Coordinates of C-alpha atoms and ligand atoms in Angstrom, one line a residue:
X1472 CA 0.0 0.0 0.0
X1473 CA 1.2 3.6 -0.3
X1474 CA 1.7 5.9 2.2
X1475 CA -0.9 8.7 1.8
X1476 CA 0.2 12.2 3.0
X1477 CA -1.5 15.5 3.6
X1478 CA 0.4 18.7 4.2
X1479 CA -1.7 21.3 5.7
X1480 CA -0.6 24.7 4.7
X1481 CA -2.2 27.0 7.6
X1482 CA -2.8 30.0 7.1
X1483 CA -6.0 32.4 8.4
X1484 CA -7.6 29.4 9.7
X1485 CA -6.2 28.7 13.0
X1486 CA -8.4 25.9 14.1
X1487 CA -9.4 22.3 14.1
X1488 CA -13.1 22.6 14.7
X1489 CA -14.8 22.8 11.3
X1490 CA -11.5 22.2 9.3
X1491 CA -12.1 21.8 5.4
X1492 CA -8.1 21.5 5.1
X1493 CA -8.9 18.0 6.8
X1494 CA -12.1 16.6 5.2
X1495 CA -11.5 12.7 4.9
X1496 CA -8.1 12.9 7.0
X1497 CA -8.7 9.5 7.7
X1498 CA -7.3 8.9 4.7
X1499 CA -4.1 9.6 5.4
X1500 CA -1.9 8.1 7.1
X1501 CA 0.4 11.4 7.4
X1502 CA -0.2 14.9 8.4
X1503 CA 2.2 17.5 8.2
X1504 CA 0.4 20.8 9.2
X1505 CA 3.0 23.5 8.6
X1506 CA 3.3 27.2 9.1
X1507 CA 5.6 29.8 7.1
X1508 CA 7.4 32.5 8.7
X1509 CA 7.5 34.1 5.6
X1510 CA 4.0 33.9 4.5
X1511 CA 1.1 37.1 4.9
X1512 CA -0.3 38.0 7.6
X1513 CA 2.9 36.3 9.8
X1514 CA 6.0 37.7 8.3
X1515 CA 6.1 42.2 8.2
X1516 CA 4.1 43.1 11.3
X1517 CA 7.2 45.0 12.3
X1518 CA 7.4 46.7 9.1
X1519 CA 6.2 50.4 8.7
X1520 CA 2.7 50.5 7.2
X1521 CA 3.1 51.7 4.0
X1522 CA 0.9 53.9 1.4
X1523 CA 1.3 54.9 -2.4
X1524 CA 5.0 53.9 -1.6
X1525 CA 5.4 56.0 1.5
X1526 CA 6.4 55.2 4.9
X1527 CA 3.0 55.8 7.7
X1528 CA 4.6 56.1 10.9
X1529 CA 3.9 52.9 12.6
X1530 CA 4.3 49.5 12.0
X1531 CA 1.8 47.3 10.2
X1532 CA 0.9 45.5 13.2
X1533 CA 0.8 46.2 16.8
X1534 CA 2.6 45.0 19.8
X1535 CA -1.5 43.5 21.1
X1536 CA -2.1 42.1 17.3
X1537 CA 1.3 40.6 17.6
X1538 CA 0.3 38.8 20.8
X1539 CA -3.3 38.1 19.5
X1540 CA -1.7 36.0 16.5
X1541 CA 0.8 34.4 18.3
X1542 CA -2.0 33.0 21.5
X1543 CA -4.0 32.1 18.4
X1544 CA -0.8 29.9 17.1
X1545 CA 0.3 28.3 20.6
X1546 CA -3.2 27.3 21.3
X1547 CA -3.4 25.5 17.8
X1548 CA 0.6 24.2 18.1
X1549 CA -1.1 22.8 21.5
X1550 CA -4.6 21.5 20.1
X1551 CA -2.3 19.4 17.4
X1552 CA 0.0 17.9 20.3
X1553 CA -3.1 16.4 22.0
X1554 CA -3.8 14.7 19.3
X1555 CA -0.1 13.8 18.9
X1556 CA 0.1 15.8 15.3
X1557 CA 2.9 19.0 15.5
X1558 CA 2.5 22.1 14.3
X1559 CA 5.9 22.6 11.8
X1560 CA 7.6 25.7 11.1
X1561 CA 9.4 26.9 7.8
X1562 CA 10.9 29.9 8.0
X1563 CA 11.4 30.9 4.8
X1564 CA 8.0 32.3 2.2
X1565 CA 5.9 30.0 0.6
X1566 CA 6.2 30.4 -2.7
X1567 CA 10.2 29.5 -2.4
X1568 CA 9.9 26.9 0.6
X1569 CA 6.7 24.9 0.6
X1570 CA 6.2 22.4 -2.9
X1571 CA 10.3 21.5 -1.9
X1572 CA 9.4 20.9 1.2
X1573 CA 6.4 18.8 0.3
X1574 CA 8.6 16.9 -2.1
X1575 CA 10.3 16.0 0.3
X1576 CA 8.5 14.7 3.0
X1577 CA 6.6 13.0 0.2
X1578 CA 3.4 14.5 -0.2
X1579 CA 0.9 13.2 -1.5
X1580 CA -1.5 16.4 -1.5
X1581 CA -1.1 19.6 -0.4
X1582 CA -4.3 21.7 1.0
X1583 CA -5.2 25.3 2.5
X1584 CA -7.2 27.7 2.7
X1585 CA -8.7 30.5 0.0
X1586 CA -7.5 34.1 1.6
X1587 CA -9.0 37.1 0.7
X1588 CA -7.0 39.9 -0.9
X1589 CA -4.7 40.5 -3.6
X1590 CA -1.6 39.6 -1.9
X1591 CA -3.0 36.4 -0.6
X1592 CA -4.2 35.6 -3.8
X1593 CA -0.3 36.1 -5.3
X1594 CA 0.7 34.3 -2.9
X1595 CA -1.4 31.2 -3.8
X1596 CA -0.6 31.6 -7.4
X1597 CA 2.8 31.1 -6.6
X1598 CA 2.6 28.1 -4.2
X1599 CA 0.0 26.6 -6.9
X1600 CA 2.8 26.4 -10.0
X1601 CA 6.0 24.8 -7.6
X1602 CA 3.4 22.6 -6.4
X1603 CA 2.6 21.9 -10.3
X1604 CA 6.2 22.0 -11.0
X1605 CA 6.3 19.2 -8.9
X1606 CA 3.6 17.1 -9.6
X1607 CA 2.0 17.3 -6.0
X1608 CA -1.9 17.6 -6.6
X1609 CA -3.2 20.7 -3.8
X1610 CA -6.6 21.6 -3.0
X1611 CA -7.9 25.4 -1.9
X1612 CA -10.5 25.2 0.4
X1613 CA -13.0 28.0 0.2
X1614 CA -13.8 28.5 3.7
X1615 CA -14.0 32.1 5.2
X1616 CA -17.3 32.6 4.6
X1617 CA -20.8 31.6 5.4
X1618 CA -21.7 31.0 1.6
X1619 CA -19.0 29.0 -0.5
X1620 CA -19.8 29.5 -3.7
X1621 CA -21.8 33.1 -4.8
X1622 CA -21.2 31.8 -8.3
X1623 CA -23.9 29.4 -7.5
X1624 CA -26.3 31.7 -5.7
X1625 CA -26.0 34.4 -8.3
X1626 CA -26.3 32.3 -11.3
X1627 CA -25.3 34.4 -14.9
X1628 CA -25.6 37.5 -12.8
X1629 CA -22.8 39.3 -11.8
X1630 CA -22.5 39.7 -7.6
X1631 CA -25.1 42.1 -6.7
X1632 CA -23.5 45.7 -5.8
X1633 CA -25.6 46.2 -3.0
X1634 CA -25.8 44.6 0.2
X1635 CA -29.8 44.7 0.5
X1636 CA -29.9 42.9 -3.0
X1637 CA -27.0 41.0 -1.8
X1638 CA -29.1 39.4 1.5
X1639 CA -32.2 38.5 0.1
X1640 CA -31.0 36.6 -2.7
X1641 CA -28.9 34.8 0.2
X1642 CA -31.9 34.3 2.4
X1643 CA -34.5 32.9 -0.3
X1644 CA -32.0 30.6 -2.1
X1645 CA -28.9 29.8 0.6
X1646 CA -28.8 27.2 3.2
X1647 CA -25.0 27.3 5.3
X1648 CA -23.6 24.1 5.4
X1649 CA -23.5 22.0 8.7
X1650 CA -19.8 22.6 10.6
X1651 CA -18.0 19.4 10.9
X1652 CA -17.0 18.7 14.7
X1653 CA -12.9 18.2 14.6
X1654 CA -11.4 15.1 14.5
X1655 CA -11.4 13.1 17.3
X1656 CA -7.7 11.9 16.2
X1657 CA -5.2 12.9 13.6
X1658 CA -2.6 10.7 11.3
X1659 CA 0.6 11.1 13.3
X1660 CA 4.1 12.4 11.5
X1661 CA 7.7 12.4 12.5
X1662 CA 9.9 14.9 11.0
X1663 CA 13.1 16.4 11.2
X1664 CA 12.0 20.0 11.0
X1665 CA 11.5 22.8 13.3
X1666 CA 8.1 23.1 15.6
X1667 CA 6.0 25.7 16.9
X1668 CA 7.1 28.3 18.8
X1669 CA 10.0 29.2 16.8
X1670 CA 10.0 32.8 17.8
X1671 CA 10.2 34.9 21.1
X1672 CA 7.1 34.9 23.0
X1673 CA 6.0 38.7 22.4
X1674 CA 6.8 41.1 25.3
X1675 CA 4.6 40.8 27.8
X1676 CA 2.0 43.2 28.1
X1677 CA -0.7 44.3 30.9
X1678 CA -3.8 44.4 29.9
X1679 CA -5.8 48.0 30.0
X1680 CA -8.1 47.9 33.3
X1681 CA -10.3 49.9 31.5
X1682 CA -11.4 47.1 28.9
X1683 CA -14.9 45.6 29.7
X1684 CA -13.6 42.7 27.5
X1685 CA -10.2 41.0 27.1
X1686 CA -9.3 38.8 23.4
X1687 CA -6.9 36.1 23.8
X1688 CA -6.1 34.3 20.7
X1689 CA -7.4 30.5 19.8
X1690 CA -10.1 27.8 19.5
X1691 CA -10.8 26.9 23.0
X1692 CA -11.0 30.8 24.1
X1693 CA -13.1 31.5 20.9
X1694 CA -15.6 28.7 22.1
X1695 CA -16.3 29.6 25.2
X1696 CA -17.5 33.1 24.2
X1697 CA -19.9 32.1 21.7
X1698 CA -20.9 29.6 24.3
X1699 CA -21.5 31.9 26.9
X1700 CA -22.6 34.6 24.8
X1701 CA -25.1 32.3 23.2
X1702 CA -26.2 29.6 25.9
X1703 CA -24.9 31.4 29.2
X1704 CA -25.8 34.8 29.3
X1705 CA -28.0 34.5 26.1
X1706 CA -27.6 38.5 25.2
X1707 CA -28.1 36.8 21.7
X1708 CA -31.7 36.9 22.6
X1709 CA -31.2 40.7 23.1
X1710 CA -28.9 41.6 20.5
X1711 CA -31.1 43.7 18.3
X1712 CA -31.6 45.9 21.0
X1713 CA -28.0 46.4 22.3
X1714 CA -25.7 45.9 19.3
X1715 CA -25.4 49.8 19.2
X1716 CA -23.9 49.8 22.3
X1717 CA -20.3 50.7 22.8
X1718 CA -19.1 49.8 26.2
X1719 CA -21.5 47.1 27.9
X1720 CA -19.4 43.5 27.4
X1721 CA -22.4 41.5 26.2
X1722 CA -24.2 44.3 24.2
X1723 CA -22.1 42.7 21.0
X1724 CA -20.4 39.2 20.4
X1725 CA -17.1 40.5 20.5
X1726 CA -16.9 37.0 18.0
X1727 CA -15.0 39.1 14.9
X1728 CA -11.0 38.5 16.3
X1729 CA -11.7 35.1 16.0
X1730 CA -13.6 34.7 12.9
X1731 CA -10.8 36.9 11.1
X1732 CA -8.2 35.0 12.8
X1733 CA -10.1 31.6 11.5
X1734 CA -10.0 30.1 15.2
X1735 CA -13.7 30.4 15.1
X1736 CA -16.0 29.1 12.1
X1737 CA -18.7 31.3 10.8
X1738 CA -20.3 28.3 10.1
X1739 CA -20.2 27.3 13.7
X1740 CA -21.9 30.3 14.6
X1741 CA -24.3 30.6 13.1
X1742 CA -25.3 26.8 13.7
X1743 CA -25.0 27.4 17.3
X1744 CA -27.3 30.7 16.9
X1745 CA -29.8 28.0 15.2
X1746 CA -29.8 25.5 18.2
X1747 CA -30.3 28.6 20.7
X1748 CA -33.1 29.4 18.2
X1749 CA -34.6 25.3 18.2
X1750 CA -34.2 25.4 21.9
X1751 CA -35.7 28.9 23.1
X1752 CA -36.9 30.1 20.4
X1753 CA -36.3 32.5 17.8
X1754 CA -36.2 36.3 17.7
X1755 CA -35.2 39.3 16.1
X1756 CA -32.3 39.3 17.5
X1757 CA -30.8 36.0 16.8
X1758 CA -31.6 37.0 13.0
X1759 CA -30.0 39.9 13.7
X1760 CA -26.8 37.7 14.4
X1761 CA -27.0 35.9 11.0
X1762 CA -27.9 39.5 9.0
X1763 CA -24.6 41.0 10.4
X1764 CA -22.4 37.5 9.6
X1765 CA -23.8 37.9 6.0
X1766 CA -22.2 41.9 5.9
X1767 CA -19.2 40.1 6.3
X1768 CA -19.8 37.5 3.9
X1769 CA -20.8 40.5 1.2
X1770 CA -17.8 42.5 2.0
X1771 CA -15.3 39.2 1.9
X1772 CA -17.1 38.5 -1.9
X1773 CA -16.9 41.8 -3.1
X1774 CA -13.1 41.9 -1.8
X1775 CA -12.6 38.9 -4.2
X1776 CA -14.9 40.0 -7.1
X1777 CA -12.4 43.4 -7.3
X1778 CA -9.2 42.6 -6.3
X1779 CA -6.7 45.5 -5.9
X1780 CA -9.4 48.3 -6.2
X1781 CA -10.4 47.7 -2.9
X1782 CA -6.9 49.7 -1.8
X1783 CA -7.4 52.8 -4.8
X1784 CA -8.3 55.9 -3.0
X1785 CA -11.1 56.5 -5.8
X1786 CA -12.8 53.3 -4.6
X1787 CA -15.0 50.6 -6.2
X1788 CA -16.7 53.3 -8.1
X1789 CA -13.6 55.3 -8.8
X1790 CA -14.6 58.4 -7.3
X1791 CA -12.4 61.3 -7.3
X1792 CA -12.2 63.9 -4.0
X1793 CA -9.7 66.4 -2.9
X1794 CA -8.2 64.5 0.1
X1795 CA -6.1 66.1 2.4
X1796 CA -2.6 64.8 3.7
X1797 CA -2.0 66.6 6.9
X1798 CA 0.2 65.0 9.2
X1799 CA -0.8 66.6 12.3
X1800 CA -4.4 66.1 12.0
X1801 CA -3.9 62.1 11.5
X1802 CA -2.0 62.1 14.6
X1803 CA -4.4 64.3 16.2
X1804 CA -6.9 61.5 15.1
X1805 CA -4.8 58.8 16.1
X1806 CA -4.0 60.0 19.1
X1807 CA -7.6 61.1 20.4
X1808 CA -6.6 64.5 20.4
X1809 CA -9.5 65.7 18.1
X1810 CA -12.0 67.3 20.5
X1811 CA -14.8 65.4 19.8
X1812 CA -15.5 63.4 22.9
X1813 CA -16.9 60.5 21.3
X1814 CA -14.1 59.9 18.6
X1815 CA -11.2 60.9 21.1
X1816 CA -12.4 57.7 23.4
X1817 CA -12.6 55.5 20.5
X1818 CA -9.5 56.2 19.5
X1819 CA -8.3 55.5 23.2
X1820 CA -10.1 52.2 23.2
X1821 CA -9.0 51.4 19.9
X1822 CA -4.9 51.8 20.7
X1823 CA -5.5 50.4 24.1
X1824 CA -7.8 47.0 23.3
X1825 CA -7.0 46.5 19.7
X1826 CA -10.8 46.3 19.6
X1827 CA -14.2 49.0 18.9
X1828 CA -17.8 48.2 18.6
X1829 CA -19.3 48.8 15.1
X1830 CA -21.1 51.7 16.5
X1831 CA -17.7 53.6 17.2
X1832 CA -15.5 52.5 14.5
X1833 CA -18.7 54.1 12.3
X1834 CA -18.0 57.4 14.2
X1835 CA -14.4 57.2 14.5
X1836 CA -14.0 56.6 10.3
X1837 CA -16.5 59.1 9.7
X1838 CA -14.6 62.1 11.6
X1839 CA -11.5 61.3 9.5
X1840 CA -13.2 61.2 6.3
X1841 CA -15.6 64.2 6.4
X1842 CA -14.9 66.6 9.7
X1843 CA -11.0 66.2 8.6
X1844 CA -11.0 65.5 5.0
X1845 CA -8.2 62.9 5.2
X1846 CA -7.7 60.3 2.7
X1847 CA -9.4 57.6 4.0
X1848 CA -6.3 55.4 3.3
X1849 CA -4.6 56.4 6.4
X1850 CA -7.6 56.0 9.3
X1851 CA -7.9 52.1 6.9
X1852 CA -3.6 51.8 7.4
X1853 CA -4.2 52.7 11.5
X1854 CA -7.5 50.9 11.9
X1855 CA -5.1 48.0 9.8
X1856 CA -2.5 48.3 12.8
X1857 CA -4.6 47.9 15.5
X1858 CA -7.4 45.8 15.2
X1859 CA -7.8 42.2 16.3
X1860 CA -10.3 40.8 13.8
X1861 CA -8.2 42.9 11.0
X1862 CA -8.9 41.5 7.6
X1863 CA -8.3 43.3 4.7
X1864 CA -12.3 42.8 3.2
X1865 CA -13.9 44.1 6.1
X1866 CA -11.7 46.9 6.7
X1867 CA -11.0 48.4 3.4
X1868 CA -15.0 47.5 2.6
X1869 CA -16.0 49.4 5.4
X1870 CA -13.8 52.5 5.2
X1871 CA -14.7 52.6 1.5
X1872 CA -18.4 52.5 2.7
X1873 CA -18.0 55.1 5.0
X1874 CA -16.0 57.3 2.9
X1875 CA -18.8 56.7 -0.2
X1876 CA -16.2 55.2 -3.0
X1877 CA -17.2 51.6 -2.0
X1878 CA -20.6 50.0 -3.4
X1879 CA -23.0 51.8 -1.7
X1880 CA -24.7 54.1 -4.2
X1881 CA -25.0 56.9 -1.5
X1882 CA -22.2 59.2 -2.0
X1883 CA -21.7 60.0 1.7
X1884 CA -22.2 58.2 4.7
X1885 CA -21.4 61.3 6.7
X1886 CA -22.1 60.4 10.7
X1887 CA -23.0 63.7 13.2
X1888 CA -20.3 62.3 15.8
X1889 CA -22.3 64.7 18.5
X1890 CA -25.6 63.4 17.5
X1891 CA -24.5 59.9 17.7
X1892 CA -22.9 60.4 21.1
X1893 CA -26.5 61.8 22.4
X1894 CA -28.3 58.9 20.7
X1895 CA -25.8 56.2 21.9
X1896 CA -24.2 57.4 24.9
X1897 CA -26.8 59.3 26.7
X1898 CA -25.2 59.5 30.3
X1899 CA -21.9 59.7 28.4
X1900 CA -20.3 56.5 30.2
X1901 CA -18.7 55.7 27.0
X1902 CA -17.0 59.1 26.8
X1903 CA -16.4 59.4 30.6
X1904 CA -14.9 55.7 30.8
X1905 CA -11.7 56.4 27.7
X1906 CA -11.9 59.9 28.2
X1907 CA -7.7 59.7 28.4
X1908 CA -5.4 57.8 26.8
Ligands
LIG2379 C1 -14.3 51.5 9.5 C2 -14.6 50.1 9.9 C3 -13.7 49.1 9.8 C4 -13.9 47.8 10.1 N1 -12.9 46.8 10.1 C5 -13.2 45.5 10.3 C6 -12.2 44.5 10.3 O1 -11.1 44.8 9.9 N2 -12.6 43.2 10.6 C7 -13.9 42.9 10.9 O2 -14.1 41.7 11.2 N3 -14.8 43.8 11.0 C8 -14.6 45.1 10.7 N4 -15.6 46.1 10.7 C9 -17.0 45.6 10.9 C10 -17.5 45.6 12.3 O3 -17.3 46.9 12.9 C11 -16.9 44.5 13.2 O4 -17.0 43.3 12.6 C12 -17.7 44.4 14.5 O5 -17.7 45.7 15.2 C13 -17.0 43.4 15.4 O6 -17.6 43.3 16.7 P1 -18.5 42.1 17.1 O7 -17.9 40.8 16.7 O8 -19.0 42.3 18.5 O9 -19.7 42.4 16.1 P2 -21.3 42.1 16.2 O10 -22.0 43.4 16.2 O11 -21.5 41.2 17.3 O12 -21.6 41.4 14.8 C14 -21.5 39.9 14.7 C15 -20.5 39.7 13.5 O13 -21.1 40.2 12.3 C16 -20.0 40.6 11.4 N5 -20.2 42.1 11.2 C17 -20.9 42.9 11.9 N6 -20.9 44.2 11.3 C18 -20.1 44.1 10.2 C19 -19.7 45.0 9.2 N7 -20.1 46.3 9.2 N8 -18.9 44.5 8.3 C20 -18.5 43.2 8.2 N9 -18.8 42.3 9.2 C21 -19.7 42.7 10.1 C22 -18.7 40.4 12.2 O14 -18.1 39.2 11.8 C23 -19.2 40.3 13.6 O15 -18.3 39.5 14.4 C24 -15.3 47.4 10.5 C25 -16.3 48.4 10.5 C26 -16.0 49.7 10.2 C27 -17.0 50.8 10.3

């Protein structure tokens, strides 16, 4: 008989819990899941952010996103070991390092998941011909998203440009496929290569006091807040109500770090929002749940349907405006020095969490775009730095959204930031609570 092996090429799916990468693994009688330093989204956090060729000043990633990814990578390096698998490192990129290492430890087939964005997708391309080169078949899984295939959904039409059209086409014709519990057991492999960790643990850092809600990276973390989100405290029941809420830990999931970070399923989800809704009932709110998961599944497909354009400063629609460059009003912005109360304390939350409700990252993108009149490039680059559920579809969709280049037909999304602190933080708590930095 011949040996049949699978390398697992991880990427933004940090989990074993709903793993497409390891449909049939029984299979096998090898797995070699296997991480590269050099890959996106690990290698060039500690590289300046960088725009139209310039140097922003700050890095790509920051020192809490760092720590975020690297929780997210112990917990699946330790997840593997339990099940006597190893989580293998190679440090150099891809492209270069993976179909020779496959080769090698004799592949059989290579798998991992779709990404989303035009360096991703280079990326692929180039691990797709050495794999060719090679003759080692690979599979991408397809697997970021509640719906797998739009082609399917939107038959001979073209992906609908709005999100309302978008929805309802999803809701009358789409049914989410079932997650797939992890295996109980995985093919074991020995190998003379290097293991997770490979790098120094990030600095420690103390945790803000201040935040009502603290992220750590991986599955098992992950789980237990949709569990007790769902099934403990079951704010899911009230979520319609409190989702505009910008402080209050249960008034949102607080799910999006690790659904970006692929340690959490969408699929799982919204499954477990369906057996809430089979056991007590549903609600507005728990369809509420599902109709936000699907703006993230129409900004992911419209990311994919146009490529780089999602990073032009004229947008989707390729609108030109006058944008200002001022480098003291971005870091008056950045900093929370603007004197608006409500976007000051998101920006205080923002660089001291790495996390903001929708409600204030609304406000916060809003004041840079059309109080300051700054390219709307530079709040996506900082929001880019900071946040824990960064990916690139929901940020850059959302800023383009916001700053009316995107798909939405209404030129401007302009928010009254006073207005909005009246309506959403009526005794001010929110203001009062990251008034400082
Ligand atoms: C300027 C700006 C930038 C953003 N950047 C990101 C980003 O990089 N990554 C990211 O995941 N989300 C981003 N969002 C969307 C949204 O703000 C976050 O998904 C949400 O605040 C996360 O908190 P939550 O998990 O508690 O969301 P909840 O309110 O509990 O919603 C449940 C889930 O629905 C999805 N969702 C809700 N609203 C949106 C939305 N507007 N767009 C896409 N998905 C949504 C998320 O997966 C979220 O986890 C951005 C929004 C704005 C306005």
């Amino acid at each position: 008989m011949t040996d049949r092996c699978l390398v697992w090429w991880i990427r933004d799916d940090l989990r074993l819990d709903d793993q497409r990468c390891l449909d049939g693994i029984g299979e096998f009688d090898r797995l070699i899941p296997v991480l590269c330093l050099g890959q996106r989204g690990i290698a060039g956090g500690d590289q300046a952010a960088r725009l139209d060729g310039v140097d922003l000043p700050f890095r790509r990633r920051s020192p809490l996103r760092e720590r975020f990814l690297h929780q997210g990578l112990d917990a699946l390096a330790r997840d593997l070991c339990e099940r006597s698998s190893r989580l293998f490192v190679l440090r150099g990129s891809p492209d270069v390092d993976l179909a020779p290492f496959a080769a090698r430890v004799g592949a059989t087939q290579l798998r991992f998941s779709l990404g989303c964005g035009t360096e991703e997708a280079r990326e692929e391309i180039g691990v797709v011909a050495a794999l060719e080169a090679q003759r080692i078949a690979w599979r991408g899984v397809a697997q970021r998203t509640l719906i797998e295939d739009p082609a399917a959904t939107f038959t001979g039409a073209r992906l609908p440009r709005v999100f309302t059209d978008f929805r309802k086409a999803v809701e009358r014709s789409v049914q989410p496929a079932q997650p797939q519990a992890a295996a109980p057991a995985l093919p074991p492999c020995s190998l003379d290569a290097e293991t997770w960790p490979v790098v120094e643990p990030t600095a420690e850092l103390d945790d803000d006091p201040r935040a009502t809600f603290v992220h750590v990276g991986g599955e098992a973390a992950a789980h237990a807040r949709l569990d007790d989100y769902v099934f403990g405290t079951q704010a899911v029941a009230r979520y319609k109500e409190t989702r505009n809420g910008m402080l209050a830990r249960d008034d949102i999931t607080r799910l999006s770090p690790w659904l970006s970070q692929g340690s959490l399923s969408v699929r799982r989800v919204h499954d477990t929002v369906a057996r809430y809704e089979r056991e007590h009932g549903a609600n507005d709110s728990t369809y509420w749940v599902g109709f936000e998961l699907l703006w993230r599944d129409f900004f992911e497909w419209t990311a994919q349907h146009h490529g780089a354009r999602l990073f032009l400063q004229s947008g989707l629609r390729d609108v030109a405006r006058p944008w200002r460059h001022d480098a003291e009003d971005f870091a008056r912005w950045r900093e929370g020095r603007t004197g608006d109360a409500l976007v000051d304390a998101a920006m205080h939350e923002l660089a001291a969490t790495g996390f903001l409700s929708n409600r204030a990252r609304q406000n916060a993108a809003s004041f840079l775009i059309h109080d300051l009149g700054l390219d709307w490039r530079w709040g996506a680059a900082w929001f880019e730095h900071h946040l824990l559920d960064y990916s690139t579809a929901s940020n850059y969709g959302n800023w383009q959204y916001i700053a009316g280049v995107g798909n939405d037909p209404r030129p401007l999304r302009r928010f009254d930031t006073r207005g909005q602190a009246d309506r959403y933080d009526p005794g001010s708590d929110y203001r009062r609570h990251w008034a400082s930095a």
